[in-house]
mmCIF file of C-alpha atoms in Angstrom:
data_model
loop_
_atom_site.group_PDB
_atom_site.id
_atom_site.type_symbol
_atom_site.label_atom_id
_atom_site.label_comp_id
_atom_site.label_asym_id
_atom_site.label_seq_id
_atom_site.Cartn_x
_atom_site.Cartn_y
_atom_site.Cartn_z
ATOM 1 C CA ALA V 1 -11.778 10.867 6.645
ATOM 2 C CA GLN V 2 -10.827 7.276 7.073
ATOM 3 C CA THR V 3 -7.880 6.567 9.333
ATOM 4 C CA VAL V 4 -5.996 3.408 10.180
ATOM 5 C CA THR V 5 -4.071 3.000 13.430
ATOM 6 C CA GLN V 6 -1.479 0.378 14.264
ATOM 7 C CA SER V 7 -0.534 0.806 17.895
ATOM 8 C CA GLN V 8 2.448 -1.553 17.936
ATOM 9 C CA PRO V 9 5.483 -0.005 16.206
ATOM 10 C CA GLU V 10 7.599 -3.112 16.810
ATOM 11 C CA MET V 11 7.103 -6.706 17.878
ATOM 12 C CA SER V 12 9.449 -9.594 18.323
ATOM 13 C CA VAL V 13 8.708 -13.297 18.858
ATOM 14 C CA GLN V 14 10.515 -16.609 18.688
ATOM 15 C CA GLU V 15 10.231 -18.842 15.683
ATOM 16 C CA ALA V 16 7.165 -21.154 15.786
ATOM 17 C CA GLU V 17 5.304 -18.882 18.193
ATOM 18 C CA THR V 18 1.997 -17.232 17.424
ATOM 19 C CA VAL V 19 1.852 -13.456 17.159
ATOM 20 C CA THR V 20 -1.045 -11.040 16.796
ATOM 21 C CA LEU V 21 -0.731 -7.607 15.205
ATOM 22 C CA SER V 22 -3.364 -5.015 16.051
ATOM 23 C CA CYS V 23 -5.164 -2.581 13.790
ATOM 24 C CA THR V 24 -8.078 -0.240 14.314
ATOM 25 C CA TYR V 25 -9.732 1.971 11.775
ATOM 26 C CA ASP V 26 -12.258 4.727 11.637
ATOM 27 C CA THR V 27 -15.023 5.041 9.066
ATOM 28 C CA SER V 28 -18.667 5.928 8.898
ATOM 29 C CA GLU V 29 -19.231 3.653 5.921
ATOM 30 C CA ASN V 30 -20.731 0.193 6.035
ATOM 31 C CA ASN V 31 -19.146 -1.417 2.983
ATOM 32 C CA TYR V 32 -15.394 -1.495 2.697
ATOM 33 C CA TYR V 33 -12.382 -3.771 2.445
ATOM 34 C CA LEU V 34 -9.502 -4.332 4.826
ATOM 35 C CA PHE V 35 -6.081 -5.692 4.005
ATOM 36 C CA TRP V 36 -2.816 -6.681 5.578
ATOM 37 C CA TYR V 37 0.250 -6.076 3.452
ATOM 38 C CA LYS V 38 3.722 -7.379 4.208
ATOM 39 C CA GLN V 39 6.852 -5.468 3.286
ATOM 40 C CA PRO V 40 10.023 -7.568 3.670
ATOM 41 C CA PRO V 41 13.507 -6.050 3.490
ATOM 42 C CA SER V 42 13.223 -6.176 -0.316
ATOM 43 C CA ARG V 43 10.606 -3.393 0.127
ATOM 44 C CA GLN V 44 8.114 -5.169 -2.135
ATOM 45 C CA MET V 45 4.508 -4.757 -0.957
ATOM 46 C CA ILE V 46 2.914 -8.184 -0.713
ATOM 47 C CA LEU V 47 -0.744 -8.773 0.012
ATOM 48 C CA VAL V 48 -1.138 -11.157 2.951
ATOM 49 C CA ILE V 49 -4.876 -11.287 3.468
ATOM 50 C CA ARG V 50 -8.054 -9.375 2.697
ATOM 51 C CA GLN V 51 -11.433 -9.078 4.377
ATOM 52 C CA GLU V 52 -14.698 -7.782 2.983
ATOM 53 C CA ALA V 53 -16.652 -5.870 5.603
ATOM 54 C CA TYR V 54 -19.931 -7.457 4.592
ATOM 55 C CA LYS V 55 -18.604 -10.937 5.407
ATOM 56 C CA GLN V 56 -18.890 -11.999 9.015
ATOM 57 C CA GLN V 57 -16.534 -14.919 8.589
ATOM 58 C CA ASN V 58 -12.923 -14.099 9.358
ATOM 59 C CA ALA V 59 -10.534 -14.514 6.428
ATOM 60 C CA THR V 60 -7.828 -17.172 6.603
ATOM 61 C CA GLU V 61 -4.800 -17.802 4.391
ATOM 62 C CA ASN V 62 -2.725 -20.754 5.563
ATOM 63 C CA ARG V 63 -0.892 -19.591 8.715
ATOM 64 C CA PHE V 64 -2.442 -16.125 8.542
ATOM 65 C CA SER V 65 -5.864 -15.299 9.893
ATOM 66 C CA VAL V 66 -7.709 -12.188 10.955
ATOM 67 C CA ASN V 67 -10.026 -11.284 13.783
ATOM 68 C CA PHE V 68 -12.455 -8.821 12.254
ATOM 69 C CA GLN V 69 -14.645 -7.025 14.774
ATOM 70 C CA LYS V 70 -16.785 -4.667 12.718
ATOM 71 C CA ALA V 71 -18.585 -2.970 15.599
ATOM 72 C CA ALA V 72 -15.306 -2.294 17.342
ATOM 73 C CA LYS V 73 -13.627 -1.337 14.041
ATOM 74 C CA SER V 74 -10.816 -3.711 14.787
ATOM 75 C CA PHE V 75 -8.890 -5.883 12.339
ATOM 76 C CA SER V 76 -6.056 -7.875 13.881
ATOM 77 C CA LEU V 77 -3.718 -10.282 12.089
ATOM 78 C CA LYS V 78 -2.679 -13.557 13.668
ATOM 79 C CA ILE V 79 0.377 -15.385 12.388
ATOM 80 C CA SER V 80 0.586 -18.962 13.584
ATOM 81 C CA ASP V 81 3.749 -21.080 13.654
ATOM 82 C CA SER V 82 5.814 -18.011 12.778
ATOM 83 C CA GLN V 83 8.766 -18.478 10.453
ATOM 84 C CA LEU V 84 11.965 -16.506 9.921
ATOM 85 C CA GLY V 85 10.622 -15.426 6.532
ATOM 86 C CA ASP V 86 7.746 -13.660 8.250
ATOM 87 C CA THR V 87 10.162 -10.975 9.419
ATOM 88 C CA ALA V 88 8.901 -7.786 7.761
ATOM 89 C CA MET V 89 6.933 -4.597 8.179
ATOM 90 C CA TYR V 90 3.229 -5.283 8.244
ATOM 91 C CA PHE V 91 0.759 -2.646 7.143
ATOM 92 C CA CYS V 92 -2.945 -2.640 7.798
ATOM 93 C CA ALA V 93 -4.920 -0.904 5.045
ATOM 94 C CA PHE V 94 -8.494 0.175 4.369
ATOM 95 C CA ILE V 95 -10.353 0.985 1.197
ATOM 96 C CA GLN V 96 -13.943 1.981 0.571
ATOM 97 C CA GLY V 97 -15.670 2.316 -2.778
ATOM 98 C CA ALA V 98 -13.610 4.116 -5.377
ATOM 99 C CA GLN V 99 -11.432 5.769 -2.764
ATOM 100 C CA LYS V 100 -7.741 5.439 -2.106
ATOM 101 C CA LEU V 101 -6.136 2.723 -0.030
ATOM 102 C CA VAL V 102 -5.294 4.175 3.390
ATOM 103 C CA PHE V 103 -2.412 2.611 5.295
ATOM 104 C CA GLY V 104 -1.512 2.461 8.936
ATOM 105 C CA GLN V 105 2.001 3.354 10.039
ATOM 106 C CA GLY V 106 3.110 -0.255 10.152
ATOM 107 C CA THR V 107 4.366 -2.777 12.683
ATOM 108 C CA ARG V 108 7.917 -4.037 12.375
ATOM 109 C CA LEU V 109 7.818 -7.764 13.152
ATOM 110 C CA THR V 110 10.976 -9.698 13.893
ATOM 111 C CA ILE V 111 10.982 -13.481 14.123
ATOM 112 C CA ASN V 112 13.959 -14.695 16.151
ATOM 113 C CA PRO V 113 15.544 -18.122 15.627
ATOM 114 C CA ASP B 1 5.511 -10.863 -9.728
ATOM 115 C CA SER B 2 2.566 -8.479 -9.328
ATOM 116 C CA GLY B 3 2.455 -7.587 -13.023
ATOM 117 C CA VAL B 4 3.047 -3.897 -12.272
ATOM 118 C CA THR B 5 6.279 -2.561 -13.750
ATOM 119 C CA GLN B 6 8.074 0.491 -12.456
ATOM 120 C CA THR B 7 11.135 2.139 -13.929
ATOM 121 C CA PRO B 8 13.737 3.088 -12.969
ATOM 122 C CA LYS B 9 14.290 0.903 -9.900
ATOM 123 C CA HIS B 10 16.930 3.243 -8.536
ATOM 124 C CA LEU B 11 17.645 6.869 -9.301
ATOM 125 C CA ILE B 12 20.216 9.221 -7.815
ATOM 126 C CA THR B 13 20.056 12.884 -8.650
ATOM 127 C CA ALA B 14 20.885 16.308 -7.276
ATOM 128 C CA THR B 15 18.779 18.949 -5.611
ATOM 129 C CA GLY B 16 16.947 21.174 -8.029
ATOM 130 C CA GLN B 17 16.737 18.532 -10.719
ATOM 131 C CA ARG B 18 13.657 16.959 -12.317
ATOM 132 C CA VAL B 19 12.930 13.252 -12.694
ATOM 133 C CA THR B 20 10.198 11.143 -14.220
ATOM 134 C CA LEU B 21 9.070 7.834 -12.769
ATOM 135 C CA ARG B 22 7.180 5.460 -14.979
ATOM 136 C CA CYS B 23 4.583 2.827 -14.189
ATOM 137 C CA SER B 24 2.975 0.187 -16.371
ATOM 138 C CA PRO B 25 -0.091 -1.315 -14.671
ATOM 139 C CA ARG B 26 -1.229 -4.907 -14.873
ATOM 140 C CA SER B 27 -2.873 -5.785 -18.139
ATOM 141 C CA GLY B 28 -6.500 -4.659 -18.015
ATOM 142 C CA ASP B 29 -6.166 -2.552 -14.876
ATOM 143 C CA LEU B 30 -7.670 0.884 -15.308
ATOM 144 C CA SER B 31 -6.668 2.458 -11.994
ATOM 145 C CA VAL B 32 -3.185 3.623 -11.138
ATOM 146 C CA TYR B 33 -2.147 4.928 -7.746
ATOM 147 C CA TRP B 34 1.070 6.588 -6.669
ATOM 148 C CA TYR B 35 2.361 6.343 -3.114
ATOM 149 C CA GLN B 36 5.428 7.785 -1.410
ATOM 150 C CA GLN B 37 7.247 5.932 1.362
ATOM 151 C CA SER B 38 9.948 7.826 3.201
ATOM 152 C CA LEU B 39 12.471 5.941 5.333
ATOM 153 C CA ASP B 40 10.731 3.693 7.854
ATOM 154 C CA GLN B 41 7.438 5.425 7.293
ATOM 155 C CA GLY B 42 4.056 4.288 6.102
ATOM 156 C CA LEU B 43 2.833 4.790 2.590
ATOM 157 C CA GLN B 44 1.472 8.223 1.808
ATOM 158 C CA PHE B 45 -1.065 8.485 -0.964
ATOM 159 C CA LEU B 46 -0.140 10.932 -3.707
ATOM 160 C CA ILE B 47 -2.602 10.599 -6.564
ATOM 161 C CA HIS B 48 -5.044 8.247 -8.278
ATOM 162 C CA TYR B 49 -5.893 8.002 -11.974
ATOM 163 C CA TYR B 50 -8.709 5.995 -13.481
ATOM 164 C CA ASN B 51 -8.744 5.377 -17.216
ATOM 165 C CA GLY B 52 -6.790 8.534 -17.930
ATOM 166 C CA GLU B 53 -8.630 10.842 -15.565
ATOM 167 C CA GLU B 54 -7.444 12.135 -12.221
ATOM 168 C CA ARG B 55 -9.737 10.804 -9.513
ATOM 169 C CA ALA B 56 -8.192 11.781 -6.219
ATOM 170 C CA LYS B 57 -5.272 13.734 -4.864
ATOM 171 C CA GLY B 58 -3.520 13.196 -1.592
ATOM 172 C CA ASN B 59 -0.621 15.076 -0.063
ATOM 173 C CA ILE B 60 1.049 15.697 -3.381
ATOM 174 C CA LEU B 61 3.325 18.703 -3.586
ATOM 175 C CA GLU B 62 2.825 21.313 -6.290
ATOM 176 C CA ARG B 63 6.312 20.420 -7.534
ATOM 177 C CA PHE B 64 4.981 16.952 -8.347
ATOM 178 C CA SER B 65 2.627 16.089 -11.181
ATOM 179 C CA ALA B 66 1.345 12.939 -12.783
ATOM 180 C CA GLN B 67 -0.611 11.737 -15.738
ATOM 181 C CA GLN B 68 -2.041 8.548 -17.149
ATOM 182 C CA PHE B 69 -1.757 8.009 -20.867
ATOM 183 C CA PRO B 70 -4.222 6.375 -23.306
ATOM 184 C CA ASP B 71 -2.303 3.099 -23.070
ATOM 185 C CA LEU B 72 -2.883 3.332 -19.286
ATOM 186 C CA HIS B 73 0.736 3.692 -18.272
ATOM 187 C CA SER B 74 1.411 6.506 -15.857
ATOM 188 C CA GLU B 75 4.241 8.890 -15.139
ATOM 189 C CA LEU B 76 5.041 10.782 -11.958
ATOM 190 C CA ASN B 77 7.080 13.909 -12.505
ATOM 191 C CA LEU B 78 9.077 15.345 -9.625
ATOM 192 C CA SER B 79 10.690 18.736 -10.134
ATOM 193 C CA SER B 80 12.867 21.162 -8.156
ATOM 194 C CA LEU B 81 13.916 18.195 -6.093
ATOM 195 C CA GLU B 82 14.805 18.625 -2.436
ATOM 196 C CA LEU B 83 16.651 16.332 -0.069
ATOM 197 C CA GLY B 84 13.363 15.472 1.617
ATOM 198 C CA ASP B 85 11.998 14.035 -1.607
ATOM 199 C CA SER B 86 14.294 11.046 -1.200
ATOM 200 C CA ALA B 87 11.929 8.126 -0.813
ATOM 201 C CA LEU B 88 10.567 4.951 -2.314
ATOM 202 C CA TYR B 89 7.807 5.734 -4.792
ATOM 203 C CA PHE B 90 5.300 2.989 -5.382
ATOM 204 C CA CYS B 91 2.872 2.581 -8.187
ATOM 205 C CA ALA B 92 -0.111 0.294 -7.730
ATOM 206 C CA SER B 93 -2.861 -0.748 -10.076
ATOM 207 C CA SER B 94 -6.317 -2.106 -9.645
ATOM 208 C CA HIS B 95 -9.024 -3.438 -11.917
ATOM 209 C CA ARG B 96 -11.737 -1.439 -10.334
ATOM 210 C CA THR B 97 -14.991 -0.377 -11.817
ATOM 211 C CA GLU B 98 -16.870 2.521 -10.370
ATOM 212 C CA GLY B 99 -18.218 1.847 -6.903
ATOM 213 C CA ARG B 100 -16.300 -1.380 -6.350
ATOM 214 C CA ALA B 101 -13.243 -1.661 -4.166
ATOM 215 C CA GLY B 102 -10.570 -4.257 -4.494
ATOM 216 C CA GLU B 103 -6.989 -4.999 -3.766
ATOM 217 C CA LEU B 104 -4.131 -3.007 -5.193
ATOM 218 C CA PHE B 105 -1.195 -4.676 -6.874
ATOM 219 C CA PHE B 106 2.070 -2.922 -6.188
ATOM 220 C CA GLY B 107 5.141 -2.535 -8.300
ATOM 221 C CA GLU B 108 8.599 -2.969 -6.797
ATOM 222 C CA GLY B 109 8.982 0.757 -6.340
ATOM 223 C CA SER B 110 11.400 3.377 -7.599
ATOM 224 C CA ARG B 111 13.973 4.409 -5.031
ATOM 225 C CA LEU B 112 14.859 8.065 -5.450
ATOM 226 C CA THR B 113 17.897 9.506 -3.724
ATOM 227 C CA VAL B 114 18.408 13.256 -3.863
ATOM 228 C CA LEU B 115 21.920 14.415 -2.969
#
């Protein structure tokens, strides 16, 4: 069974700093997708970034980028120039084929002014 | 706005009661997923429907059931409610054909409080 592990329950940084959230996953498959979702206090689940496993190039969305290490089964999220609005729970998630989306337990990120 | 609509947004009920949560997926999306998120927890997969058929079950209690109707909307039925069923229930949809994976679009969730 696929599993997703986020080893950092909480993180806190100052505004404008760069922060990296860690995620590892376990699968025996070769083709799959990885995602980072953000859940602000409103509780809405918002897609931040996605990565296709067959692509070697790391995905980037404005201030958000990932470091995808397929052999190591690692998928970290880097937030550059962090803003107060980035304060949220961040969930790493994995999906393969027609299977369900599996989530990690989340990292609570606080951006301090 | 993800395009996924969930009703009701909030629901307060008593132990032993039964409730129905409704989800309308994005236009054209054939897959509907239900997830449960208890306080400060991750999202736990409950069940997946594709074009009216059940495709996968997660840790869904026997007291819970779901279905997807011909118009593709879905309902999650929770019966004999217990205090521990209090949670945020998310519906997500995806335009996925067989063998292809893609992102899920989440509704705003239905917050259930059992007193």
